[in-house]
Short mmCIF file of C-alpha atoms in Angstrom, two decimals:
data_model
loop_
_atom_site.label_atom_id
_atom_site.label_comp_id
_atom_site.label_asym_id
_atom_site.label_seq_id
_atom_site.Cartn_x
_atom_site.Cartn_y
_atom_site.Cartn_z
CA UNK A 1 65.74 213.33 133.08
CA UNK A 2 63.70 211.13 135.37
CA UNK A 3 61.35 214.03 135.96
CA UNK A 4 61.03 214.55 132.22
CA UNK A 5 60.14 210.91 131.66
CA UNK A 6 57.71 211.03 134.57
CA UNK A 7 55.95 214.05 133.15
CA UNK A 8 55.83 212.45 129.71
CA UNK A 9 54.34 209.28 131.09
CA UNK A 10 51.83 211.26 133.10
CA UNK A 11 50.66 213.11 129.99
CA UNK A 12 47.05 212.07 129.54
CA UNK A 13 45.99 210.74 126.20
CA UNK A 14 42.76 212.63 125.97
CA UNK A 15 40.64 214.06 123.26
CA UNK A 16 41.40 217.62 122.37
CA UNK A 17 41.33 219.94 119.46
CA UNK A 18 43.65 222.45 117.93
CA UNK A 19 42.21 225.93 118.11
CA UNK A 20 42.30 227.66 114.78
CA UNK A 21 40.97 230.85 113.30
CA UNK A 22 37.79 229.05 112.57
CA UNK A 23 37.29 228.29 116.22
CA UNK A 24 35.42 231.44 116.99
CA UNK A 25 36.15 231.68 120.66
CA UNK A 26 39.31 229.67 120.47
CA UNK A 27 41.68 232.46 119.76
CA UNK A 28 39.99 234.58 122.35
CA UNK A 29 40.36 231.92 124.99
CA UNK A 30 43.93 231.29 123.92
CA UNK A 31 44.76 234.91 124.39
CA UNK A 32 42.86 235.25 127.63
CA UNK A 33 44.67 235.89 130.87
CA UNK A 34 41.64 234.53 132.66
CA UNK A 35 38.27 233.02 131.83
CA UNK A 36 35.32 233.47 134.19
CA UNK A 37 32.37 231.10 133.74
CA UNK A 38 28.93 232.66 134.20
CA UNK A 39 25.39 231.20 134.28
CA UNK A 40 23.86 229.56 131.21
CA UNK A 41 27.16 228.70 129.60
CA UNK A 42 28.44 232.24 129.25
CA UNK A 43 32.16 232.84 129.48
CA UNK A 44 33.97 236.08 130.11
CA UNK A 45 37.49 236.10 128.72
CA UNK A 46 39.81 238.79 130.08
CA UNK A 47 42.70 239.76 127.83
CA UNK A 48 45.37 242.43 127.61
CA UNK A 49 44.66 245.20 125.14
CA UNK A 50 47.38 246.12 122.70
CA UNK A 51 48.09 249.42 121.06
CA UNK A 52 47.30 251.74 123.95
CA UNK A 53 50.59 253.52 124.77
CA UNK A 54 48.88 255.55 127.48
CA UNK A 55 47.69 252.40 129.17
CA UNK A 56 49.96 249.37 128.71
CA UNK A 57 48.16 247.49 131.47
CA UNK A 58 44.72 247.77 129.91
CA UNK A 59 42.55 244.68 130.22
CA UNK A 60 39.45 244.16 128.13
CA UNK A 61 36.81 241.46 128.20
CA UNK A 62 34.87 239.44 125.73
CA UNK A 63 31.53 238.08 126.86
CA UNK A 64 30.89 234.87 124.93
CA UNK A 65 27.36 233.53 124.95
CA UNK A 66 26.58 229.87 124.54
CA UNK A 67 24.66 230.79 121.40
CA UNK A 68 27.78 232.17 119.75
CA UNK A 69 27.06 235.83 120.34
CA UNK A 70 29.99 237.86 121.54
CA UNK A 71 30.21 241.24 123.17
CA UNK A 72 33.39 243.18 123.51
CA UNK A 73 33.63 245.17 126.70
CA UNK A 74 36.13 247.79 127.81
CA UNK A 75 36.21 249.57 131.11
CA UNK A 76 36.71 252.89 129.33
CA UNK A 77 33.30 252.56 127.68
CA UNK A 78 31.63 252.78 131.10
CA UNK A 79 33.56 255.82 132.32
CA UNK A 80 32.49 259.40 131.49
CA UNK A 81 35.10 260.79 129.10
CA UNK A 82 36.13 263.75 131.30
CA UNK A 83 37.10 261.28 134.04
CA UNK A 84 39.21 259.13 131.74
CA UNK A 85 42.82 259.54 130.68
CA UNK A 86 42.69 260.05 126.91
CA UNK A 87 43.83 256.99 125.01
CA UNK A 88 43.47 254.61 127.94
CA UNK A 89 41.34 251.50 128.10
CA UNK A 90 41.13 250.72 131.79
CA UNK A 91 40.82 247.25 133.24
CA UNK A 92 37.97 244.82 133.65
CA UNK A 93 38.68 242.63 136.66
CA UNK A 94 35.62 240.49 137.19
CA UNK A 95 32.04 239.81 136.14
CA UNK A 96 28.93 238.31 137.70
CA UNK A 97 25.26 237.75 136.94
CA UNK A 98 22.56 237.69 139.60
CA UNK A 99 20.55 234.60 140.51
CA UNK A 100 17.43 235.96 138.83
CA UNK A 101 19.45 236.85 135.71
CA UNK A 102 18.09 240.38 135.85
CA UNK A 103 21.34 242.10 136.85
CA UNK A 104 25.01 241.88 135.99
CA UNK A 105 28.10 243.46 137.50
CA UNK A 106 31.52 244.30 136.11
CA UNK A 107 34.37 245.36 138.36
CA UNK A 108 36.59 247.88 136.62
CA UNK A 109 39.50 250.25 137.11
CA UNK A 110 40.80 253.19 135.10
CA UNK A 111 43.13 256.18 135.11
CA UNK A 112 41.98 259.78 135.37
CA UNK A 113 43.55 262.52 133.24
CA UNK A 114 45.77 263.20 136.30
CA UNK A 115 46.81 259.52 136.17
CA UNK A 116 45.09 258.70 139.43
CA UNK A 117 43.67 255.21 139.74
CA UNK A 118 39.93 254.76 140.15
CA UNK A 119 37.95 251.59 140.80
CA UNK A 120 34.33 250.68 140.85
CA UNK A 121 31.56 248.28 139.92
CA UNK A 122 29.28 248.84 136.96
CA UNK A 123 25.81 247.47 137.69
CA UNK A 124 23.74 246.51 134.66
CA UNK A 125 20.04 245.68 134.50
CA UNK A 126 18.29 243.59 131.90
CA UNK A 127 16.09 245.72 129.68
CA UNK A 128 13.00 244.92 127.61
CA UNK A 129 15.36 244.05 124.75
CA UNK A 130 16.72 241.24 126.98
CA UNK A 131 20.15 242.86 127.03
CA UNK A 132 21.99 244.02 130.13
CA UNK A 133 22.42 247.82 130.11
CA UNK A 134 24.38 249.99 132.59
CA UNK A 135 22.09 251.23 135.33
CA UNK A 136 24.28 252.41 138.19
CA UNK A 137 27.85 252.65 139.35
CA UNK A 138 29.33 251.71 142.70
CA UNK A 139 32.52 253.61 143.48
CA UNK A 140 35.13 251.61 145.36
CA UNK A 141 37.84 253.48 147.18
CA UNK A 142 40.23 250.56 146.97
CA UNK A 143 41.34 248.18 144.25
CA UNK A 144 38.51 245.83 143.37
CA UNK A 145 38.74 242.30 142.03
CA UNK A 146 36.33 239.42 141.63
CA UNK A 147 32.64 240.12 142.12
CA UNK A 148 29.69 237.86 142.93
CA UNK A 149 26.02 238.54 143.55
CA UNK A 150 24.78 237.44 146.92
CA UNK A 151 21.53 235.55 147.32
CA UNK A 152 19.68 238.77 148.15
CA UNK A 153 21.07 240.65 145.17
CA UNK A 154 23.87 242.58 146.84
CA UNK A 155 27.33 242.50 145.33
CA UNK A 156 30.27 240.90 147.13
CA UNK A 157 33.62 242.13 145.86
CA UNK A 158 37.24 241.37 146.61
CA UNK A 159 38.61 244.67 147.89
CA UNK A 160 42.06 243.88 149.11
CA UNK A 161 44.72 246.49 148.56
CA UNK A 162 48.19 245.65 149.88
CA UNK A 163 47.82 245.26 153.64
CA UNK A 164 44.90 247.63 153.72
CA UNK A 165 41.21 247.05 154.13
CA UNK A 166 38.98 244.04 154.24
CA UNK A 167 39.34 241.13 151.86
CA UNK A 168 35.66 241.21 150.90
CA UNK A 169 33.20 244.09 150.87
CA UNK A 170 29.48 243.63 150.26
CA UNK A 171 27.82 246.55 148.46
CA UNK A 172 24.19 247.39 147.98
CA UNK A 173 23.44 248.27 144.38
CA UNK A 174 22.96 251.83 145.54
CA UNK A 175 26.62 251.89 146.50
CA UNK A 176 26.05 251.66 150.26
CA UNK A 177 28.35 249.26 152.06
CA UNK A 178 26.45 246.37 153.65
CA UNK A 179 29.50 244.79 155.25
CA UNK A 180 33.28 244.62 155.26
CA UNK A 181 34.68 241.22 156.15
CA UNK A 182 37.84 239.24 156.78
CA UNK A 183 40.19 242.08 157.56
CA UNK A 184 43.21 239.97 158.41
CA UNK A 185 42.33 236.78 156.68
CA UNK A 186 44.90 236.82 153.91
CA UNK A 187 48.60 237.50 154.12
CA UNK A 188 49.77 241.07 153.96
CA UNK A 189 50.93 242.46 150.66
CA UNK A 190 48.11 240.83 148.73
CA UNK A 191 46.18 242.81 146.18
CA UNK A 192 42.73 242.13 144.81
CA UNK A 193 44.25 240.54 141.72
CA UNK A 194 45.97 237.97 143.95
CA UNK A 195 42.61 236.67 145.15
CA UNK A 196 39.94 234.65 143.40
CA UNK A 197 36.40 234.52 144.73
CA UNK A 198 33.83 231.92 143.76
CA UNK A 199 30.31 231.69 145.10
CA UNK A 200 29.48 228.14 146.09
CA UNK A 201 25.82 228.29 147.15
CA UNK A 202 23.34 230.66 148.77
CA UNK A 203 25.70 231.89 151.44
CA UNK A 204 29.03 230.13 151.05
CA UNK A 205 31.98 231.38 149.06
CA UNK A 206 35.52 230.30 148.33
CA UNK A 207 38.29 232.88 148.50
CA UNK A 208 41.63 231.78 147.09
CA UNK A 209 45.00 233.31 147.74
CA UNK A 210 46.54 232.55 144.38
CA UNK A 211 50.05 233.20 145.58
CA UNK A 212 50.27 230.81 148.50
CA UNK A 213 47.61 228.36 147.42
CA UNK A 214 45.26 228.74 150.37
CA UNK A 215 41.52 228.44 149.84
CA UNK A 216 39.29 229.92 152.53
CA UNK A 217 35.74 228.66 152.92
CA UNK A 218 33.61 231.64 153.85
CA UNK A 219 30.03 232.34 154.78
CA UNK A 220 28.85 235.81 153.91
CA UNK A 221 25.54 237.13 155.10
CA UNK A 222 24.84 239.79 157.66
CA UNK A 223 28.20 238.76 159.06
CA UNK A 224 31.28 237.10 157.66
CA UNK A 225 32.29 233.72 159.02
CA UNK A 226 35.34 231.62 158.22
CA UNK A 227 34.25 228.03 157.80
CA UNK A 228 37.69 226.60 157.21
CA UNK A 229 40.56 226.52 154.78
CA UNK A 230 42.14 224.13 152.31
CA UNK A 231 45.83 223.96 151.45
CA UNK A 232 45.85 223.71 147.68
CA UNK A 233 49.59 223.09 147.80
CA UNK A 234 49.09 219.76 149.50
CA UNK A 235 50.87 217.04 147.60
CA UNK A 236 52.52 219.37 145.11
CA UNK A 237 56.25 219.36 144.44
CA UNK A 238 58.10 221.20 147.18
CA UNK A 239 60.89 222.13 144.82
CA UNK A 240 60.51 224.14 141.68
CA UNK A 241 58.29 227.07 140.96
CA UNK A 242 54.56 226.83 141.15
CA UNK A 243 52.69 229.39 139.12
CA UNK A 244 49.62 231.13 140.55
CA UNK A 245 46.39 229.17 140.63
CA UNK A 246 44.65 229.65 137.30
CA UNK A 247 41.23 228.45 138.28
CA UNK A 248 39.46 226.88 141.21
CA UNK A 249 36.06 225.25 141.50
CA UNK A 250 34.01 223.96 144.41
CA UNK A 251 32.30 220.82 143.18
CA UNK A 252 28.92 219.53 144.29
CA UNK A 253 30.71 216.58 145.84
CA UNK A 254 32.43 218.95 148.24
CA UNK A 255 35.75 218.54 146.50
CA UNK A 256 37.91 221.47 145.42
CA UNK A 257 39.37 221.43 141.94
CA UNK A 258 42.40 223.60 141.25
CA UNK A 259 44.64 224.13 138.23
CA UNK A 260 48.06 225.67 138.15
CA UNK A 261 51.22 225.48 136.16
CA UNK A 262 54.56 224.26 137.33
CA UNK A 263 57.06 226.68 135.87
CA UNK A 264 60.50 225.16 135.51
CA UNK A 265 62.62 224.00 132.62
CA UNK A 266 59.80 221.67 131.60
CA UNK A 267 56.60 223.46 132.47
CA UNK A 268 53.47 221.39 132.83
CA UNK A 269 49.97 221.65 134.24
CA UNK A 270 48.92 220.36 137.63
CA UNK A 271 45.29 219.54 138.35
CA UNK A 272 44.48 218.79 141.97
CA UNK A 273 41.32 217.43 143.53
CA UNK A 274 41.05 218.04 147.26
CA UNK A 275 38.57 216.50 149.64
CA UNK A 276 38.49 216.42 153.39
CA UNK A 277 39.95 212.92 153.35
CA UNK A 278 42.54 213.05 150.60
CA UNK A 279 44.18 214.91 147.77
CA UNK A 280 44.60 213.58 144.25
CA UNK A 281 46.94 215.07 141.69
CA UNK A 282 47.13 214.86 137.93
CA UNK A 283 49.87 216.15 135.67
CA UNK A 284 49.28 217.18 132.12
CA UNK A 285 52.50 217.35 130.14
CA UNK A 286 51.77 220.67 128.54
CA UNK A 287 51.75 224.04 130.28
CA UNK A 288 48.32 225.50 130.67
CA UNK A 289 47.78 229.00 129.32
CA UNK A 290 44.43 229.31 130.99
CA UNK A 291 41.84 227.00 132.49
CA UNK A 292 38.24 227.13 133.63
CA UNK A 293 35.51 224.86 134.98
CA UNK A 294 32.06 225.44 133.50
CA UNK A 295 30.17 223.22 135.90
CA UNK A 296 30.47 220.16 133.70
CA UNK A 297 33.97 220.06 132.26
CA UNK A 298 37.41 221.40 132.93
CA UNK A 299 38.76 223.26 129.90
CA UNK A 300 42.49 223.71 129.63
CA UNK A 301 44.12 225.70 126.84
CA UNK A 302 47.61 224.40 126.18
CA UNK A 303 49.91 224.40 123.14
CA UNK A 304 51.02 221.92 120.56
CA UNK A 305 54.12 223.61 119.22
CA UNK A 306 53.01 227.15 118.57
CA UNK A 307 49.40 226.14 118.08
CA UNK A 308 46.85 226.53 120.84
CA UNK A 309 45.18 223.32 121.89
CA UNK A 310 42.00 222.93 123.89
CA UNK A 311 41.48 219.91 126.08
CA UNK A 312 38.33 219.27 128.04
CA UNK A 313 37.98 216.77 130.83
CA UNK A 314 34.97 215.53 132.71
CA UNK A 315 35.20 214.98 136.43
CA UNK A 316 35.19 211.25 135.74
CA UNK A 317 38.23 211.59 133.48
CA UNK A 318 40.02 213.71 136.04
CA UNK A 319 39.33 211.17 138.77
CA UNK A 320 40.55 208.41 136.50
CA UNK A 321 43.76 210.24 135.65
CA UNK A 322 44.55 211.56 139.09
CA UNK A 323 46.62 209.67 141.58
CA UNK A 324 46.25 209.81 145.30
CA UNK A 325 48.80 211.91 147.11
CA UNK A 326 50.08 210.27 150.27
CA UNK B 1 22.35 229.95 75.56
CA UNK B 2 22.91 233.70 75.50
CA UNK B 3 20.91 234.03 78.71
CA UNK B 4 23.05 231.40 80.38
CA UNK B 5 26.24 233.21 79.34
CA UNK B 6 24.90 236.54 80.57
CA UNK B 7 23.78 235.05 83.88
CA UNK B 8 27.17 233.40 84.37
CA UNK B 9 28.94 236.67 83.64
CA UNK B 10 26.68 238.51 86.06
CA UNK B 11 27.31 235.95 88.79
CA UNK B 12 31.05 236.12 88.19
CA UNK B 13 30.92 239.89 88.33
CA UNK B 14 28.97 239.79 91.58
CA UNK B 15 31.42 237.36 93.14
CA UNK B 16 34.39 239.45 92.01
CA UNK B 17 32.74 242.55 93.35
CA UNK B 18 32.19 240.99 96.77
CA UNK B 19 35.80 239.88 96.89
CA UNK B 20 36.96 243.31 95.82
CA UNK B 21 35.14 245.16 98.53
CA UNK B 22 35.59 242.47 101.08
CA UNK B 23 39.16 241.22 101.01
CA UNK B 24 40.37 238.60 103.37
CA UNK B 25 41.97 240.72 106.04
CA UNK B 26 43.89 237.75 107.35
CA UNK B 27 45.14 237.31 110.82
CA UNK B 28 47.36 240.28 111.43
CA UNK B 29 47.50 239.78 115.15
CA UNK B 30 46.28 237.39 117.75
CA UNK B 31 43.42 239.74 118.34
CA UNK B 32 42.19 239.70 114.79
CA UNK B 33 40.04 236.68 114.55
CA UNK B 34 37.90 237.48 111.57
CA UNK B 35 39.04 236.36 108.18
CA UNK B 36 37.54 235.15 104.96
CA UNK B 37 34.03 235.37 106.25
CA UNK B 38 32.91 238.12 103.96
CA UNK B 39 30.50 236.25 101.86
CA UNK B 40 28.18 234.96 104.51
CA UNK B 41 25.08 236.99 104.79
CA UNK B 42 23.68 237.34 108.26
CA UNK B 43 20.00 236.60 108.44
CA UNK B 44 19.37 236.78 112.16
CA UNK B 45 18.85 239.35 114.83
CA UNK B 46 17.90 242.11 112.48
CA UNK B 47 21.50 242.25 111.39
CA UNK B 48 22.14 242.11 107.68
CA UNK B 49 25.34 242.41 105.79
CA UNK B 50 28.47 240.43 105.34
CA UNK B 51 30.41 238.69 108.03
CA UNK B 52 33.70 240.37 107.61
CA UNK B 53 34.23 242.64 110.52
CA UNK B 54 36.43 245.17 108.87
CA UNK B 55 35.65 248.16 106.69
CA UNK B 56 33.94 246.25 103.97
CA UNK B 57 30.71 245.25 105.55
CA UNK B 58 27.42 246.74 104.63
CA UNK B 59 25.05 246.16 107.44
CA UNK B 60 21.95 247.47 109.05
CA UNK B 61 21.99 248.02 112.75
CA UNK B 62 18.63 247.44 114.26
CA UNK B 63 20.01 245.70 117.31
CA UNK B 64 21.72 248.41 119.40
CA UNK B 65 24.42 245.98 120.36
CA UNK B 66 24.94 244.58 116.91
CA UNK B 67 27.99 245.68 115.03
CA UNK B 68 28.86 242.73 112.87
CA UNK B 69 27.57 239.33 111.99
CA UNK B 70 29.48 236.29 113.03
CA UNK B 71 29.71 233.07 111.14
CA UNK B 72 26.62 231.77 112.84
CA UNK B 73 24.69 234.61 111.30
CA UNK B 74 24.30 236.34 114.62
CA UNK B 75 25.14 239.85 115.64
CA UNK B 76 28.44 240.09 117.37
CA UNK B 77 31.22 242.45 118.22
CA UNK B 78 34.41 242.78 116.31
CA UNK B 79 37.40 241.73 118.34
CA UNK B 80 40.60 243.55 117.58
CA UNK B 81 42.31 246.84 117.30
CA UNK B 82 39.49 248.00 115.09
CA UNK B 83 37.06 247.01 117.74
CA UNK B 84 33.74 248.58 118.30
CA UNK B 85 33.01 248.03 121.94
CA UNK B 86 29.65 247.81 123.57
CA UNK B 87 28.17 248.65 126.90
CA UNK B 88 25.46 246.04 126.72
CA UNK B 89 25.39 242.28 126.40
CA UNK B 90 23.06 239.35 126.76
#
């Protein structure tokens, strides 16, 4: 009861809006299992695809431009039909756009007609029509996850499969492997989908183990260096169930922003702000369906009854609402 | 007066016709986001037609990635079980 009252009192009174049919991207974001922010205000929403009995785990994507244009993407559209199990949709795991905005990458997986899993990265180049079109394909022999372009245009990908292989592999666009890094960095039993990767600047990246809440600061160039780690569990309730981290962002201030849900009888959202000196924590009294940081604001999709509700918070609002964790 | 009556009848007929070929498909699943947008003509991006997204649109595809028009009058992709997916994006 005390916990209930505490959560209620901690519920921020912030502006928000109910997402309706008329909110073009609202329903998409509500339904998304994950939202990946990309340059120039683009968002990629990943969502489960219904109605594919051959492929109940299919994941599609919707690329949402800041100008309102939307592009529906399915892994199966990038795979030659003879290599694809009929009636399957495949999975889109991650997306990235290069620094010069001339290339994009989508990490995908699919099933062959023999029901064997395949993974790879579709590389797209911007054409004279200013649209990204498929130009090459990088085959990955292991499960692939998040992708990010490096400063020199290579593609860094999360390539963790159970206890096997490196956590991050850097590929040339030709498909050649430029480097395999961090072999034993994350706990065994992790798969690519358990890890989030965010590029921070020219050479630094953040790799997050969503299951145990550890963020690794990495430098990836001709070699891979571990710069340190952050315990994103710091200051969180030791009892109860913490859901996987929904989103993480490395802020210009050097702080790390993370969002997760506490899953118990009264689920709610936990926003944490970590710096070298301290950790601050903020509870939002509604469970977050998904969350993402677009560089300016934190967007959290929650519910009011059965209706989806979007709340957006600036860093200033988060700092104001958060309390220091001893 | 007769002209006014005829014009009104013609306009009514046109509106009825649009509704007839372009019914509100409603929200039959979470993934069906288009509804009641049939009567908005899309002027942009070389995409003309009606912003409906389902079996009633008449449109011209000059943009290779354009399948439908959204409510902003821009080419977009339909999102749902009737989806037409694309391999390009901007």
